[in-house]
Coordinates of C-alpha atoms in Angstrom, one line a residue:
M1 CA 8.3 76.3 98.9
A2 CA 8.2 75.7 102.4
D3 CA 12.0 76.1 103.7
A4 CA 11.2 79.7 101.4
L5 CA 8.4 80.9 103.5
K6 CA 9.6 79.0 106.8
A7 CA 13.0 80.9 106.0
E8 CA 11.0 84.9 105.1
G9 CA 8.8 83.8 108.8
N10 CA 12.2 84.0 110.5
R11 CA 12.9 86.9 108.7
A12 CA 10.4 88.5 109.2
F13 CA 10.1 87.1 113.4
A14 CA 13.3 88.2 113.9
E15 CA 12.8 91.8 112.6
K16 CA 10.2 91.6 114.9
N17 CA 7.3 91.2 112.4
F18 CA 5.4 89.1 114.2
D19 CA 2.2 89.6 112.3
L20 CA 4.1 89.4 108.9
A21 CA 5.8 86.3 110.4
I22 CA 2.3 84.6 111.4
E23 CA 1.4 85.2 108.1
K24 CA 4.9 83.2 106.3
F25 CA 4.4 80.1 109.3
S26 CA 0.5 79.7 108.3
H27 CA 1.2 79.5 104.5
A28 CA 3.6 77.0 104.9
I29 CA 1.4 74.7 106.9
E30 CA -0.4 74.1 104.3
L31 CA 1.9 72.9 102.4
E32 CA 3.3 71.4 105.2
P33 CA 1.0 70.7 107.7
T34 CA 2.8 67.9 109.6
N35 CA 6.4 70.4 110.0
H36 CA 7.0 70.5 113.3
V37 CA 9.0 73.2 113.6
L38 CA 6.3 75.8 111.0
F39 CA 3.8 75.0 114.4
S40 CA 6.8 76.5 117.2
N41 CA 7.4 78.9 115.4
R42 CA 3.9 80.3 114.8
S43 CA 3.2 79.2 118.3
G44 CA 6.7 81.6 118.7
A45 CA 5.6 84.0 117.1
Y46 CA 2.1 84.6 118.6
A47 CA 3.3 84.4 122.1
S48 CA 5.7 87.1 121.1
K49 CA 2.6 89.7 120.2
K50 CA 0.7 88.2 124.0
D51 CA -2.4 86.2 121.9
F52 CA -1.3 82.9 124.4
P53 CA -4.4 81.0 123.4
K54 CA -3.3 81.1 119.8
A55 CA -0.1 80.3 120.9
L56 CA -1.5 77.7 123.1
E57 CA -3.2 75.8 120.1
D58 CA 0.2 76.4 118.1
A59 CA 2.0 74.2 121.1
I60 CA -0.3 71.9 121.5
K61 CA -0.2 70.7 117.5
T62 CA 3.5 71.0 118.1
T63 CA 3.7 68.2 120.2
Q64 CA 1.4 66.0 118.9
L65 CA 3.1 66.1 115.8
K66 CA 6.3 65.5 118.0
P67 CA 5.9 65.1 120.7
D68 CA 9.7 63.9 121.7
W69 CA 10.7 67.2 121.2
A70 CA 11.5 69.3 124.8
K71 CA 11.5 72.8 122.0
G72 CA 7.9 71.6 121.5
W73 CA 6.8 71.6 125.3
G74 CA 8.9 74.4 126.5
R75 CA 6.3 76.8 124.1
K76 CA 3.3 75.1 125.6
G77 CA 5.1 75.8 129.1
S78 CA 5.4 79.4 127.6
A79 CA 1.9 80.2 126.5
L80 CA 0.3 78.4 129.7
H81 CA 2.0 80.5 131.1
G82 CA 0.8 83.3 129.2
I83 CA -3.4 82.1 129.4
G84 CA -2.3 82.4 133.5
E85 CA -2.0 78.0 134.3
P86 CA 0.6 78.3 136.4
T87 CA 0.1 74.7 137.1
N88 CA -0.1 73.2 134.1
A89 CA 3.2 75.6 132.8
V90 CA 4.9 73.8 135.4
D91 CA 3.1 70.5 133.6
A92 CA 4.7 71.1 131.1
F93 CA 8.8 72.9 131.8
E94 CA 9.0 69.3 133.5
E95 CA 8.4 67.2 130.6
A96 CA 10.8 69.7 128.5
L97 CA 13.5 68.8 131.0
K98 CA 12.8 65.2 131.2
L99 CA 13.3 65.3 127.5
D100 CA 16.7 67.6 127.7
P101 CA 17.7 68.7 130.8
T102 CA 20.2 71.4 129.5
N103 CA 17.0 73.7 127.5
A104 CA 17.5 76.4 129.1
Q105 CA 14.6 78.4 127.4
A106 CA 12.2 75.3 130.2
K107 CA 14.6 76.1 132.1
S108 CA 13.0 79.9 133.0
G109 CA 10.4 78.8 132.6
L110 CA 9.9 77.0 134.6
A111 CA 12.6 79.2 137.6
A112 CA 9.3 81.6 136.8
V113 CA 6.0 79.9 137.2
K114 CA 7.6 78.7 139.9
R115 CA 8.4 82.1 141.0
V116 CA 4.7 82.9 140.7
L117 CA 2.3 79.5 142.6
E118 CA 5.4 80.1 144.9
S119 CA 4.1 84.4 145.5
E120 CA 0.3 82.9 145.7
S121 CA 1.0 80.3 147.7
D122 CA 3.0 82.3 150.8
P123 CA 0.0 82.9 153.9
N124 CA 1.6 87.1 153.8
G125 CA 0.8 87.8 150.3
S126 CA 2.0 90.6 148.5
A127 CA 1.8 94.2 147.5
S128 CA 3.6 94.7 144.5
N129 CA 2.3 98.1 143.8
P130 CA 1.0 100.7 146.0
A131 CA -2.1 101.0 144.3
A132 CA -2.8 97.6 145.6
S133 CA -1.5 98.5 149.9
F134 CA -3.4 101.5 148.8
N135 CA -7.0 99.2 147.8
N136 CA -5.6 96.4 150.4
I137 CA -6.2 99.5 153.4
F138 CA -9.5 100.4 152.4
N139 CA -11.0 96.8 151.1
D140 CA -9.5 95.7 156.0
P141 CA -13.0 94.0 156.1
Q142 CA -12.8 96.2 160.2
L143 CA -13.6 98.9 158.3
I144 CA -16.7 100.5 158.9
P145 CA -16.5 99.4 162.6
K146 CA -13.4 101.0 163.2
M147 CA -14.5 103.9 161.2
A148 CA -18.4 103.7 163.6
R149 CA -16.0 103.7 167.0
N150 CA -13.7 106.8 166.6
P151 CA -15.8 110.4 166.3
K152 CA -14.3 112.1 163.3
T153 CA -15.3 109.5 160.7
S154 CA -18.7 108.1 162.6
K155 CA -21.0 110.8 160.7
L156 CA -19.6 109.9 157.0
L157 CA -21.2 106.0 157.6
G158 CA -24.7 108.6 156.5
D159 CA -22.4 110.8 153.9
S160 CA -24.5 109.0 151.1
E161 CA -22.0 110.7 148.3
F162 CA -18.9 109.9 150.5
M163 CA -19.9 106.3 151.0
A164 CA -20.6 105.8 146.9
K165 CA -16.8 107.1 146.3
L166 CA -15.4 104.9 148.7
Q167 CA -16.8 101.7 147.5
M168 CA -15.1 103.0 143.4
V169 CA -11.9 103.4 145.7
K170 CA -12.3 99.8 146.6
E171 CA -13.4 98.6 143.3
N172 CA -10.3 100.7 140.9
P173 CA -7.6 102.1 143.2
N174 CA -5.8 102.9 140.7
N175 CA -8.2 105.4 139.3
M176 CA -8.7 106.6 142.0
M177 CA -5.4 107.3 144.2
G178 CA -4.9 110.8 142.9
E179 CA -8.2 112.1 143.5
T180 CA -9.1 110.4 147.0
M181 CA -5.6 111.0 148.6
Q182 CA -7.6 115.3 147.4
D183 CA -10.0 114.7 150.5
P184 CA -9.5 115.2 153.5
R185 CA -12.5 112.6 155.1
F186 CA -10.2 110.0 152.9
I187 CA -7.6 111.3 155.5
A188 CA -9.4 110.8 158.1
V189 CA -10.2 108.1 157.6
L190 CA -7.3 106.1 156.6
S191 CA -5.0 108.3 160.2
V192 CA -8.4 105.7 161.9
L193 CA -7.2 102.1 160.0
L194 CA -3.6 103.3 160.5
G195 CA -4.5 103.6 164.0
I196 CA -2.8 107.7 163.4
E197 CA -4.9 110.3 164.7
T198 CA -4.9 113.2 162.8
E199 CA -6.7 116.6 163.0
F200 CA -8.6 118.1 160.3
P201 CA -7.1 121.5 158.9
S202 CA -8.4 124.6 159.1
G203 CA -11.7 125.4 156.9
T204 CA -12.9 121.7 157.7
S205 CA -16.1 122.2 157.6
S206 CA -18.6 119.9 159.7
N207 CA -19.5 117.9 156.8
G208 CA -15.6 116.9 156.6
V209 CA -15.2 118.8 153.6
D210 CA -13.0 121.5 152.9
S211 CA -13.8 124.3 152.2
N212 CA -11.1 125.7 150.4
M213 CA -9.9 123.2 148.9
G214 CA -9.6 123.9 145.1
E215 CA -8.4 127.6 146.0
A216 CA -4.4 128.6 146.0
P217 CA -3.7 129.5 150.3
S218 CA -1.9 132.8 150.6
Y219 CA 1.0 133.9 152.5
S220 CA 1.6 137.9 153.9
S221 CA 4.9 139.2 153.4
P222 CA 7.5 138.3 156.2
N223 CA 8.3 142.1 156.4
P224 CA 5.4 144.4 155.7
N225 CA 7.3 147.0 155.6
L226 CA 10.3 145.7 152.6
Q227 CA 8.6 149.1 149.5
Q228 CA 7.0 147.2 146.7
G229 CA 7.7 148.1 142.8
P230 CA 10.7 148.8 140.9
S231 CA 11.7 151.8 142.9
A232 CA 12.2 149.3 146.0
R233 CA 15.7 148.1 147.4
K234 CA 16.4 145.0 146.8
A235 CA 14.7 142.4 148.6
P236 CA 17.9 140.3 150.7
G237 CA 18.8 136.2 149.0
P238 CA 16.3 133.5 149.4
K239 CA 15.9 132.1 152.8
E240 CA 14.8 127.9 153.8
P241 CA 11.1 129.2 154.1
V242 CA 10.4 128.0 158.0
P243 CA 8.2 124.8 158.1
E244 CA 5.0 125.2 159.4
P245 CA 3.4 124.3 164.0
E246 CA 2.4 120.3 162.8
P247 CA -0.9 119.6 164.1
E248 CA -1.4 118.7 167.4
P249 CA -3.0 115.5 167.4
E250 CA -6.4 114.7 168.9
P251 CA -6.2 112.7 172.0
E252 CA -6.4 109.3 172.1
D253 CA -10.1 107.5 173.6
E254 CA -9.2 104.7 175.5
E255 CA -10.8 102.4 172.8
T256 CA -9.7 103.6 170.5
A257 CA -6.1 103.1 171.8
G258 CA -6.8 100.3 172.9
L259 CA -8.2 99.1 169.4
R260 CA -4.1 100.8 167.7
K261 CA -2.0 99.0 170.3
A262 CA -4.0 95.3 170.2
K263 CA -4.0 95.7 166.2
E264 CA 0.0 96.3 166.0
A265 CA 0.8 93.8 168.7
A266 CA -1.4 91.2 166.4
E267 CA 0.6 92.2 163.6
A268 CA 3.8 91.1 165.7
E269 CA 2.4 87.8 165.8
K270 CA 2.4 88.0 162.9
K271 CA 5.4 88.9 161.2
L272 CA 6.5 86.2 163.9
G273 CA 4.2 83.5 162.5
T274 CA 5.2 84.3 159.4
E275 CA 9.2 84.5 159.6
N276 CA 8.6 81.0 161.7
Y277 CA 6.0 79.9 158.1
K278 CA 8.9 79.9 156.2
K279 CA 12.0 78.4 158.3
R280 CA 8.9 75.3 158.4
Q281 CA 9.0 76.1 162.2
F282 CA 5.0 75.4 161.4
D283 CA 3.8 75.4 165.6
A284 CA 5.4 78.1 166.1
A285 CA 3.9 80.3 163.2
I286 CA 0.4 78.7 164.0
E287 CA 1.5 79.4 168.1
H288 CA 2.3 83.1 167.2
Y289 CA -0.8 82.7 164.2
N290 CA -3.3 82.3 167.1
K291 CA -2.1 85.2 169.7
A292 CA -2.9 87.2 166.5
W293 CA -6.1 86.3 166.2
D294 CA -6.9 86.4 169.8
L295 CA -5.8 89.9 169.9
H296 CA -6.6 91.7 166.4
K297 CA -9.7 89.8 165.2
D298 CA -9.1 90.1 161.6
I299 CA -9.2 86.5 159.8
T300 CA -6.2 87.0 157.7
Y301 CA -5.1 85.3 160.4
L302 CA -6.5 82.0 160.6
T303 CA -5.9 81.7 157.3
N304 CA -2.2 81.9 157.8
M305 CA -3.0 79.5 160.3
S306 CA -4.8 76.7 158.5
A307 CA -1.4 77.5 156.0
A308 CA 0.6 76.3 158.3
K309 CA -1.4 74.0 159.6
F310 CA -1.7 72.7 156.0
E311 CA 1.8 72.0 155.9
K312 CA 2.4 71.0 158.9
G313 CA -0.3 67.5 157.9
D314 CA -2.5 68.8 160.0
F315 CA -5.2 68.8 157.6
E316 CA -8.9 68.3 159.5
G317 CA -6.8 71.6 162.4
A318 CA -6.8 73.6 158.1
I319 CA -10.5 72.4 157.5
Q320 CA -11.2 74.0 161.6
A321 CA -9.3 77.4 160.3
C322 CA -10.4 78.2 157.0
K323 CA -14.7 77.2 158.4
Q324 CA -14.3 79.6 161.0
A325 CA -12.2 82.1 158.9
I326 CA -15.4 81.3 156.2
E327 CA -17.6 82.5 159.0
E328 CA -16.2 85.2 160.7
G329 CA -15.2 86.6 157.2
R330 CA -19.7 86.1 156.0
E331 CA -20.5 88.6 159.8
V332 CA -17.8 91.5 158.6
L333 CA -18.5 91.0 154.9
A334 CA -14.8 90.1 154.3
D335 CA -12.9 90.3 150.3
F336 CA -14.7 87.4 148.7
K337 CA -10.8 85.9 147.0
I338 CA -10.3 85.9 150.9
I339 CA -13.0 83.8 151.4
A340 CA -12.1 81.7 148.1
K341 CA -8.8 80.8 149.0
A342 CA -10.1 79.5 152.7
F343 CA -12.8 77.1 150.8
G344 CA -9.9 75.9 148.1
R345 CA -7.3 75.3 150.8
I346 CA -10.9 73.7 152.1
G347 CA -10.7 71.0 149.2
T348 CA -7.3 70.8 149.0
S349 CA -6.8 69.1 152.7
Y350 CA -10.3 67.2 151.7
E351 CA -8.4 65.6 149.2
K352 CA -5.3 64.7 150.9
L353 CA -7.3 63.0 153.5
G354 CA -9.1 61.3 151.2
D355 CA -12.3 62.3 150.7
L356 CA -12.8 63.5 147.0
P357 CA -16.8 64.7 146.7
Q358 CA -16.1 67.4 149.4
A359 CA -13.0 68.2 147.7
I360 CA -14.6 68.7 144.6
T361 CA -18.1 71.1 146.1
N362 CA -15.4 73.3 147.5
Y363 CA -13.1 73.9 145.2
Q364 CA -16.7 74.3 143.4
K365 CA -17.5 77.0 146.4
S366 CA -14.5 78.4 146.4
L367 CA -15.1 79.0 142.4
T368 CA -18.3 80.6 142.7
E369 CA -16.6 82.8 145.7
H370 CA -13.3 83.9 142.6
R371 CA -12.6 81.9 139.9
T372 CA -8.8 81.1 140.0
P373 CA -7.0 78.6 136.9
D374 CA -5.2 76.9 139.8
V375 CA -8.5 76.0 142.2
L376 CA -10.1 74.6 138.3
N377 CA -7.4 72.6 137.6
K378 CA -8.2 71.5 141.2
L379 CA -11.4 71.3 140.9
H380 CA -11.0 69.3 136.9
A381 CA -7.7 66.9 138.7
A382 CA -10.8 65.5 141.3
E383 CA -13.3 64.8 138.8
K384 CA -11.3 62.3 137.4
A385 CA -9.6 61.4 140.8
Q386 CA -13.2 60.3 141.8
I387 CA -14.2 58.9 138.3
K388 CA -12.0 56.7 138.2
G389 CA -11.6 55.5 142.2
E390 CA -15.7 54.9 141.5
K391 CA -14.4 52.6 138.6
E392 CA -11.6 50.9 140.3
A393 CA -13.9 50.0 143.7
Y394 CA -16.9 48.9 141.1
I395 CA -14.5 46.2 139.8
N396 CA -15.5 42.4 141.6
P397 CA -13.7 39.2 139.2
E398 CA -16.8 37.8 140.4
E399 CA -19.7 39.6 140.1
A400 CA -17.7 39.7 135.8
E401 CA -18.1 36.1 135.3
K402 CA -22.0 35.9 136.2
A403 CA -23.0 38.8 134.0
R404 CA -20.8 36.6 131.6
E405 CA -22.9 33.9 132.0
L406 CA -25.7 36.1 131.9
G407 CA -25.1 37.7 128.6
N408 CA -24.1 34.3 127.3
L409 CA -27.3 33.5 127.8
K410 CA -29.6 35.9 127.0
F411 CA -27.2 35.8 123.4
K412 CA -28.4 32.2 123.1
E413 CA -32.1 32.8 124.1
A414 CA -31.8 36.0 121.0
D415 CA -32.0 38.6 123.7
W416 CA -29.6 40.5 121.7
P417 CA -30.4 43.2 124.2
G418 CA -30.2 41.6 127.2
A419 CA -27.2 39.9 126.5
V420 CA -25.1 43.4 125.1
E421 CA -26.3 45.0 129.0
A422 CA -25.2 41.7 130.7
Y423 CA -21.5 42.2 128.4
S424 CA -21.6 45.2 129.6
E425 CA -21.8 45.4 133.4
M426 CA -19.0 42.6 132.3
T427 CA -16.9 45.1 131.4
K428 CA -17.1 47.9 134.6
R429 CA -16.6 44.9 136.4
A430 CA -14.2 43.7 134.8
P431 CA -12.1 46.3 132.3
N432 CA -9.4 44.5 131.2
D433 CA -10.6 41.2 130.6
P434 CA -11.0 40.6 126.3
R435 CA -14.1 39.0 126.2
G436 CA -16.2 41.7 127.9
Y437 CA -15.7 44.1 124.9
S438 CA -15.5 40.9 122.1
N439 CA -18.8 39.1 123.3
R440 CA -20.6 42.9 123.1
A441 CA -18.9 43.2 120.3
A442 CA -21.2 40.1 118.6
A443 CA -24.6 40.7 120.3
L444 CA -23.7 44.5 118.1
I445 CA -23.6 42.5 115.5
K446 CA -27.2 40.8 116.0
L447 CA -28.8 44.0 116.6
M448 CA -26.2 46.1 113.5
T449 CA -25.1 48.4 115.3
F450 CA -21.5 47.5 113.3
P451 CA -19.3 50.4 113.8
G452 CA -20.1 50.0 118.0
A453 CA -18.7 46.7 117.7
V454 CA -16.3 47.6 116.1
T455 CA -14.9 49.9 118.9
D456 CA -15.7 47.0 120.8
C457 CA -13.0 44.5 118.9
D458 CA -10.6 47.6 118.8
E459 CA -10.8 48.0 122.7
A460 CA -10.5 44.5 123.2
I461 CA -7.7 44.1 120.5
K462 CA -6.9 46.5 122.5
I463 CA -5.8 44.2 125.9
D464 CA -5.1 41.2 124.4
P465 CA -3.9 41.9 121.1
K466 CA -2.8 38.1 120.4
F467 CA -7.2 37.8 121.2
I468 CA -7.4 35.9 117.7
R469 CA -11.9 35.7 118.2
A470 CA -12.3 39.8 118.1
Y471 CA -10.0 40.4 115.3
L472 CA -12.8 37.7 113.5
R473 CA -15.7 39.6 114.9
K474 CA -14.6 43.3 113.6
A475 CA -13.9 40.9 110.0
Q476 CA -17.5 40.2 110.4
A477 CA -18.2 43.9 111.0
Y478 CA -16.6 45.6 108.3
F479 CA -17.9 43.2 106.2
A480 CA -21.8 43.6 106.7
M481 CA -21.1 47.2 106.7
K482 CA -19.2 46.2 103.2
E483 CA -16.0 47.4 103.9
Y484 CA -14.2 44.6 102.5
N485 CA -10.8 45.8 101.9
K486 CA -11.1 46.6 105.2
C487 CA -12.5 43.2 106.0
F488 CA -9.6 41.8 104.5
D489 CA -7.1 44.4 106.3
V490 CA -7.8 42.7 109.4
C491 CA -7.7 38.8 108.7
T492 CA -4.6 39.6 107.3
E493 CA -3.4 41.2 110.2
A494 CA -5.1 38.8 112.3
M495 CA -3.3 35.9 110.6
E496 CA 0.0 37.3 111.7
Q497 CA -1.5 37.5 115.1
D498 CA -2.5 34.0 115.5
E499 CA 0.2 31.5 117.0
G500 CA 0.6 28.4 115.3
G501 CA -2.4 29.3 112.9
A502 CA -4.6 27.5 115.3
N503 CA -7.4 29.7 113.5
Y504 CA -6.6 29.9 109.9
K505 CA -8.9 28.2 108.3
E506 CA -11.8 30.3 109.3
I507 CA -9.9 33.6 108.9
E508 CA -8.8 32.2 105.3
Q509 CA -13.0 31.7 104.8
Q510 CA -13.9 34.7 105.9
Q511 CA -10.9 37.2 104.1
Q512 CA -12.2 34.5 100.9
K513 CA -16.1 35.8 101.1
A514 CA -14.3 39.1 100.8
L515 CA -12.9 38.6 98.0
Q516 CA -15.3 37.0 96.5
A517 CA -18.2 39.7 98.0
Q518 CA -15.3 42.1 95.9
F519 CA -15.6 40.6 92.7
A520 CA -19.0 40.0 92.8
G521 CA -19.2 43.8 93.1
R522 CA -17.6 44.6 89.6
D523 CA -19.1 41.5 87.8
G524 CA -19.7 43.3 84.1
E525 CA -17.4 45.7 84.5
T526 CA -14.8 47.0 81.6
E527 CA -11.5 48.3 82.0
E528 CA -12.6 52.3 81.6
Q529 CA -14.8 51.7 84.4
T530 CA -12.0 49.6 86.6
M531 CA -9.7 52.6 85.5
E532 CA -12.6 54.8 86.9
R533 CA -12.9 53.4 90.5
I534 CA -9.0 52.6 91.3
Q535 CA -8.0 55.9 90.8
R536 CA -11.1 57.8 93.7
D537 CA -8.8 54.7 95.8
P538 CA -6.1 55.9 98.0
E539 CA -5.1 53.0 99.0
I540 CA -4.8 51.2 95.9
M541 CA -2.9 54.5 94.1
G542 CA -0.7 53.8 96.7
I543 CA 0.5 50.5 96.7
L544 CA -0.2 51.4 92.6
Q545 CA 2.0 54.4 93.4
D546 CA 5.3 52.6 95.1
P547 CA 8.7 51.7 94.1
I548 CA 8.4 47.7 95.4
M549 CA 5.1 47.1 94.0
Q550 CA 5.9 48.7 91.0
N551 CA 9.1 46.3 90.6
I552 CA 7.0 43.7 91.7
L553 CA 5.2 44.4 88.9
Q554 CA 7.3 44.7 86.4
Q555 CA 8.4 41.2 87.5
A556 CA 5.1 40.3 87.2
K557 CA 4.8 41.0 83.6
G558 CA 7.8 39.0 82.4
D559 CA 8.4 35.9 84.8
P560 CA 4.7 35.3 86.5
A561 CA 6.7 32.6 88.5
A562 CA 8.2 35.5 90.8
L563 CA 5.6 37.0 91.5
Q564 CA 4.5 33.7 93.7
E565 CA 8.7 33.6 95.3
H566 CA 7.2 37.2 96.6
M567 CA 3.8 36.5 97.5
K568 CA 6.1 34.3 100.6
N569 CA 6.0 38.1 102.4
A570 CA 3.3 38.2 104.3
G571 CA 3.4 42.5 103.1
I572 CA 3.7 41.5 100.0
R573 CA 0.5 38.9 100.1
S574 CA -1.5 41.3 101.7
K575 CA -0.7 43.9 98.5
I576 CA -1.0 42.3 96.2
S577 CA -4.3 40.4 96.4
K578 CA -5.6 43.4 97.2
L579 CA -5.0 44.7 93.7
V580 CA -6.1 41.1 92.4
A581 CA -9.1 42.1 94.4
E582 CA -9.8 44.9 92.9
G583 CA -9.7 44.0 89.4
V584 CA -6.3 46.1 88.9
I585 CA -4.2 42.0 88.6
R586 CA -6.9 39.7 86.4
T587 CA -6.2 36.3 87.2
R588 CA -8.0 33.6 84.3

């Protein structure tokens, strides 16, 4: 049934009916919730609908079910790219290529994500559309000072209607571009920003508003003697219209001309700096960016300089350049995105210097200015690294031994909370010593905190699978919780790990206690009640439905001695013991 639904989903996907494909894959998943291919297909359908969050959920599930399947990691990379997390997407695509170096989807996806990251890290920025370039012009940090210095535009600063419109242009250039380019006041501002001096056309009022705006222009006839109407003689063929003369540019004052020339010279230096940056000639790039800043105070020159210093390895220099950019940017009300970028680079520089607290502080400041996935990921990574570093710095074997001795003393004095506290200190000082976790489990059992004791025993066993004391304490905790089957299983595991049988007697005693407790709990139980209880126990039903166990039990009916032979196998012995303990096999 699941295969049929999968096939229907694939057909719907091929027909680009993604909603139907998702529905079919979802029904198939209900039937086979561990089929990684179904989750992968549904992830692809969600991605095709641009529903990348759901695509990511299914991709993550795919990698959990089948971590060695390259296509699942490719799905995850595509979904991460879709939700705007290029850094994590790179990791997913690289994992896919580790598993399958020839995977075309992963190769193309990785290349696309890397292009995105390169474009974001380019100090020269990018302008992929006219609206973005238009927005960048009006977001010039020097906009207000330039308008104030020019007599043509200084009076516009007092026009509240114009200033409101200017703010709308800065916030939404796509919707305002057409309207803006019809307003001669904006043409005047553009001319000042670009260093192109123009005069207002005739008909422009003193406050910068075109009094004839919206009216069609009138033209006089090129020949006033031509007759009009049907009796008129045929006019000569159309001629090329004579272009109207261009208005003469208004003469520049010395200050305006000097500022324009300085801006042009600075941009030329910036261009040279960027060319050297791309060639990885960072010293030359820094020199050109410095010259650009000296010529014209635009903070993008400082942020570009910081990028070059960072790549050069001069992290202190990069920090200073970014701090200067932030300080200067605050004074001229620079774009918050530029400020955020500077804080982010300061954070990365501090991280390179090994100063994680400062790195985290500046990543947080960057996110306060402007939230981006890249800086958010860096913040999370830095916080994890800081926690790990603090833990590693706290490790001290000598202090761990002192804590263990203190814990033992507290335990003997029956001061269980004090023992837990001392053993907890030991786990921090020596996180790879299983004794700390096992000893704390013993104290937790005394405090009747059995789940915590089981967790500590699992940690001790994870560190040292041969540490039998942890198995015994885990079995004690399960016994106290009346989880007799689990207690029995832990004892079986302990026997398998007990080299030379040094702890066999103690393990056997705990196992027998569990069996006796089970027998006592069934005292006076009828066969019908036994069958009802067995049917509610999935573990016992699983043993009974095992074909091998069915064959062994069938043999035992005719030849009880055969059962003893099968008991030599540890796995079979454990299952038969459970059946005996649950009353499935009754002994006389």
